[in-house]
CSV table of N, CA and C in Angstrom, one decimal:
chain,number,residue,atom,x,y,z
I,1,MET,N,45.3,-20.5,47.0
I,1,MET,CA,44.2,-19.6,46.8
I,1,MET,C,43.2,-19.5,45.7
I,2,ILE,N,42.1,-19.2,45.7
I,2,ILE,CA,41.2,-19.4,44.9
I,2,ILE,C,41.0,-18.0,44.0
I,3,GLN,N,40.9,-18.1,42.8
I,3,GLN,CA,40.6,-17.1,42.1
I,3,GLN,C,39.3,-17.0,40.8
I,4,THR,N,38.5,-15.7,41.1
I,4,THR,CA,37.4,-16.0,40.3
I,4,THR,C,37.8,-15.2,38.9
I,5,GLN,N,37.5,-15.8,37.9
I,5,GLN,CA,37.6,-15.0,36.5
I,5,GLN,C,36.4,-15.2,35.6
I,6,VAL,N,36.2,-14.2,35.3
I,6,VAL,CA,34.9,-14.0,34.2
I,6,VAL,C,35.4,-13.9,32.9
I,7,ILE,N,34.7,-15.1,32.3
I,7,ILE,CA,35.3,-15.3,31.0
I,7,ILE,C,33.6,-15.1,29.9
I,8,GLU,N,33.7,-14.0,29.2
I,8,GLU,CA,32.5,-13.7,28.1
I,8,GLU,C,32.5,-14.3,27.1
I,9,LYS,N,31.6,-15.3,26.5
I,9,LYS,CA,31.6,-15.9,25.2
I,9,LYS,C,30.0,-16.2,24.9
I,10,PRO,N,30.0,-15.3,23.8
I,10,PRO,CA,28.6,-15.4,23.3
I,10,PRO,C,28.0,-16.9,23.1
I,11,VAL,N,27.0,-16.7,23.5
I,11,VAL,CA,25.8,-18.1,23.3
I,11,VAL,C,24.7,-18.0,22.0
I,12,ALA,N,24.6,-18.8,21.1
I,12,ALA,CA,23.7,-18.5,19.9
I,12,ALA,C,22.2,-18.8,21.2
I,13,VAL,N,21.4,-18.1,20.8
I,13,VAL,CA,19.9,-18.1,21.2
I,13,VAL,C,19.1,-18.3,19.9
I,14,PRO,N,18.0,-19.3,20.1
I,14,PRO,CA,17.3,-19.1,18.7
I,14,PRO,C,16.3,-17.9,18.8
I,15,CYS,N,16.1,-17.1,17.9
I,15,CYS,CA,15.3,-16.0,17.9
I,15,CYS,C,13.7,-16.9,17.3
I,16,LEU,N,12.8,-17.0,18.2
I,16,LEU,CA,11.5,-17.3,17.7
I,16,LEU,C,10.4,-16.2,17.4
I,17,VAL,N,10.5,-16.0,15.9
I,17,VAL,CA,9.5,-15.2,15.2
I,17,VAL,C,8.2,-16.0,14.6
I,18,ASP,N,6.8,-15.6,15.2
I,18,ASP,CA,5.9,-16.1,14.5
I,18,ASP,C,5.7,-15.6,12.9
I,19,SER,N,5.1,-16.6,11.9
I,19,SER,CA,4.9,-15.9,10.7
I,19,SER,C,4.0,-14.8,10.5
I,20,PRO,N,4.4,-13.7,9.8
I,20,PRO,CA,3.3,-12.6,9.7
I,20,PRO,C,2.2,-12.9,9.0
I,21,PRO,N,0.8,-12.4,9.3
I,21,PRO,CA,-0.2,-12.8,9.1
I,21,PRO,C,-0.2,-12.5,7.6
I,22,GLU,N,0.4,-11.5,7.1
I,22,GLU,CA,0.6,-11.1,5.5
I,22,GLU,C,1.1,-12.2,4.9
I,23,CYS,N,1.9,-13.4,5.4
I,23,CYS,CA,2.5,-14.6,4.7
I,23,CYS,C,1.5,-15.4,4.9
I,24,LYS,N,1.1,-16.2,3.9
I,24,LYS,CA,-0.2,-16.9,3.7
I,24,LYS,C,0.1,-17.8,2.7
I,25,SER,N,-0.6,-19.0,3.0
I,25,SER,CA,-0.1,-19.8,1.7
I,25,SER,C,-0.7,-20.1,0.7
I,26,ALA,N,-1.9,-19.1,0.7
I,26,ALA,CA,-2.9,-19.1,-0.6
I,26,ALA,C,-3.0,-17.5,-1.0
I,27,TYR,N,-2.5,-17.4,-1.9
I,27,TYR,CA,-2.3,-15.9,-2.3
I,27,TYR,C,-3.4,-15.9,-3.7
I,28,ALA,N,-3.5,-14.3,-4.2
I,28,ALA,CA,-4.5,-14.1,-5.1
I,28,ALA,C,-4.6,-15.0,-6.3
I,29,VAL,N,-3.8,-15.3,-6.8
I,29,VAL,CA,-3.6,-15.9,-8.0
I,29,VAL,C,-3.9,-17.6,-7.7
I,30,ASP,N,-3.6,-17.9,-6.8
I,30,ASP,CA,-4.2,-19.4,-6.5
I,30,ASP,C,-5.6,-19.4,-6.3
I,31,ARG,N,-6.5,-18.3,-6.5
I,31,ARG,CA,-8.2,-18.3,-6.6
I,31,ARG,C,-8.6,-18.0,-7.8
I,32,VAL,N,-7.5,-18.0,-9.1
I,32,VAL,CA,-7.9,-17.7,-10.1
I,32,VAL,C,-7.8,-18.6,-11.1
I,33,SER,N,-9.1,-19.2,-12.2
I,33,SER,CA,-9.1,-20.1,-13.0
I,33,SER,C,-8.6,-19.9,-14.1
I,34,VAL,N,-8.0,-20.8,-15.0
I,34,VAL,CA,-7.9,-20.8,-16.5
I,34,VAL,C,-9.1,-20.2,-17.5
I,35,LYS,N,-10.1,-20.6,-16.8
I,35,LYS,CA,-11.2,-19.7,-17.6
I,35,LYS,C,-11.6,-18.3,-17.3
I,36,ASP,N,-11.0,-17.8,-16.5
I,36,ASP,CA,-11.1,-16.4,-16.3
I,36,ASP,C,-10.6,-15.4,-17.1
I,37,ASP,N,-11.4,-14.1,-17.2
I,37,ASP,CA,-10.8,-13.2,-18.5
I,37,ASP,C,-9.5,-12.9,-18.2
I,38,PRO,N,-8.7,-12.2,-18.8
I,38,PRO,CA,-7.3,-11.9,-18.9
I,38,PRO,C,-7.0,-10.7,-17.8
I,39,LEU,N,-8.3,-9.9,-18.1
I,39,LEU,CA,-8.3,-8.6,-16.9
I,39,LEU,C,-8.3,-9.3,-15.2
I,40,THR,N,-9.0,-10.2,-15.1
I,40,THR,CA,-9.2,-10.8,-13.9
I,40,THR,C,-7.5,-11.6,-13.2
I,41,ILE,N,-7.2,-12.1,-14.3
I,41,ILE,CA,-5.8,-12.7,-14.1
I,41,ILE,C,-4.8,-11.7,-13.6
I,42,ASN,N,-4.8,-10.6,-14.7
I,42,ASN,CA,-4.1,-9.6,-14.4
I,42,ASN,C,-3.7,-9.0,-13.1
I,43,ARG,N,-5.3,-8.7,-12.6
I,43,ARG,CA,-5.4,-8.0,-11.2
I,43,ARG,C,-5.1,-8.8,-10.2
I,44,ALA,N,-5.5,-10.3,-10.5
I,44,ALA,CA,-4.7,-11.4,-9.5
I,44,ALA,C,-3.2,-11.3,-9.5
I,45,LEU,N,-2.5,-10.9,-10.6
I,45,LEU,CA,-1.3,-11.2,-10.4
I,45,LEU,C,-0.9,-10.1,-9.9
I,46,ARG,N,-1.2,-8.6,-10.0
I,46,ARG,CA,-1.0,-7.6,-9.5
I,46,ARG,C,-0.9,-7.5,-7.8
I,47,THR,N,-2.3,-8.1,-7.3
I,47,THR,CA,-2.8,-8.2,-6.1
I,47,THR,C,-1.7,-9.1,-5.2
I,48,GLU,N,-1.1,-10.0,-6.0
I,48,GLU,CA,-0.1,-11.2,-5.3
I,48,GLU,C,0.9,-10.4,-5.1
I,49,ILE,N,1.4,-9.6,-6.0
I,49,ILE,CA,2.7,-8.9,-6.0
I,49,ILE,C,2.7,-8.1,-4.7
I,50,GLU,N,1.7,-7.3,-4.5
I,50,GLU,CA,1.3,-6.4,-3.4
I,50,GLU,C,1.2,-7.2,-1.8
I,51,GLU,N,0.9,-8.6,-2.1
I,51,GLU,CA,0.7,-9.3,-0.9
I,51,GLU,C,2.1,-10.1,-0.7
I,52,ARG,N,2.8,-10.3,-1.3
I,52,ARG,CA,4.1,-10.9,-1.5
I,52,ARG,C,5.1,-9.9,-0.8
I,53,SER,N,5.1,-8.4,-1.4
I,53,SER,CA,5.9,-7.4,-1.1
I,53,SER,C,5.5,-7.3,0.8
I,54,ALA,N,4.3,-7.1,0.8
I,54,ALA,CA,3.9,-6.8,2.2
I,54,ALA,C,4.5,-8.1,3.3
I,55,CYS,N,4.6,-9.4,3.0
I,55,CYS,CA,5.2,-10.3,3.4
I,55,CYS,C,6.7,-10.2,3.6
I,56,GLU,N,7.5,-9.8,2.3
I,56,GLU,CA,8.7,-9.9,2.6
I,56,GLU,C,9.2,-8.7,3.4
I,57,VAL,N,8.4,-7.3,3.7
I,57,VAL,CA,8.9,-6.6,4.4
I,57,VAL,C,8.8,-7.1,5.8
I,58,LYS,N,7.5,-7.5,6.4
I,58,LYS,CA,7.8,-7.9,7.6
I,58,LYS,C,8.7,-9.4,8.1
I,59,LEU,N,8.9,-10.4,7.0
I,59,LEU,CA,9.8,-11.1,7.3
I,59,LEU,C,11.5,-10.4,7.4
I,60,LEU,N,11.5,-9.3,6.6
I,60,LEU,CA,12.8,-8.7,6.7
I,60,LEU,C,13.1,-8.0,8.4
I,61,ALA,N,11.8,-7.3,8.7
I,61,ALA,CA,11.7,-6.7,10.0
I,61,ALA,C,12.0,-7.7,10.8
I,62,ALA,N,11.6,-8.8,10.9
I,62,ALA,CA,11.6,-10.0,11.9
I,62,ALA,C,13.2,-10.5,11.9
I,63,LEU,N,13.6,-10.6,10.8
I,63,LEU,CA,15.2,-11.0,10.5
I,63,LEU,C,16.0,-10.1,11.1
I,64,ARG,N,15.7,-8.9,11.1
I,64,ARG,CA,16.8,-7.5,11.5
I,64,ARG,C,16.6,-7.6,13.0
I,65,GLY,N,15.4,-7.6,13.5
I,65,GLY,CA,15.0,-7.9,14.9
I,65,GLY,C,16.0,-9.0,15.7
I,66,CYS,N,16.0,-10.1,15.1
I,66,CYS,CA,16.6,-11.1,15.7
I,66,CYS,C,18.2,-11.0,15.6
I,67,LYS,N,18.6,-10.3,14.5
I,67,LYS,CA,20.2,-9.8,14.2
I,67,LYS,C,20.6,-9.1,15.2
I,68,LYS,N,19.7,-8.2,15.4
I,68,LYS,CA,20.0,-7.0,16.5
I,68,LYS,C,20.2,-7.3,17.7
I,69,GLY,N,19.3,-8.5,18.2
I,69,GLY,CA,19.3,-8.8,19.5
I,69,GLY,C,20.5,-9.7,19.9
I,70,MET,N,21.0,-10.4,18.8
I,70,MET,CA,22.4,-11.1,18.7
I,70,MET,C,23.2,-10.2,18.8
I,71,ARG,N,23.3,-9.1,18.5
I,71,ARG,CA,24.6,-8.3,18.5
I,71,ARG,C,24.6,-7.6,19.5
I,72,SER,N,24.0,-7.6,20.7
I,72,SER,CA,23.7,-6.8,22.0
I,72,SER,C,24.6,-8.0,22.9
I,73,MET,N,24.8,-9.1,22.4
I,73,MET,CA,25.2,-10.0,23.6
I,73,MET,C,26.9,-9.9,23.8
């Protein structure tokens, strides 16, 4: 006699997420020259902090989305 048995086993599936547009290879400080005045450099540094923060938020959201999808298996 043949019996059918269901065995549930989680299988890892890669989560493909594109890099958010906020995460770029060149940030504000990359456009500053050593010859620029300190105020311009300071503004660029503050802008870069905001840019990187926005990138981090998007990356964390993508990571949580991938992890959430894995838990539902």
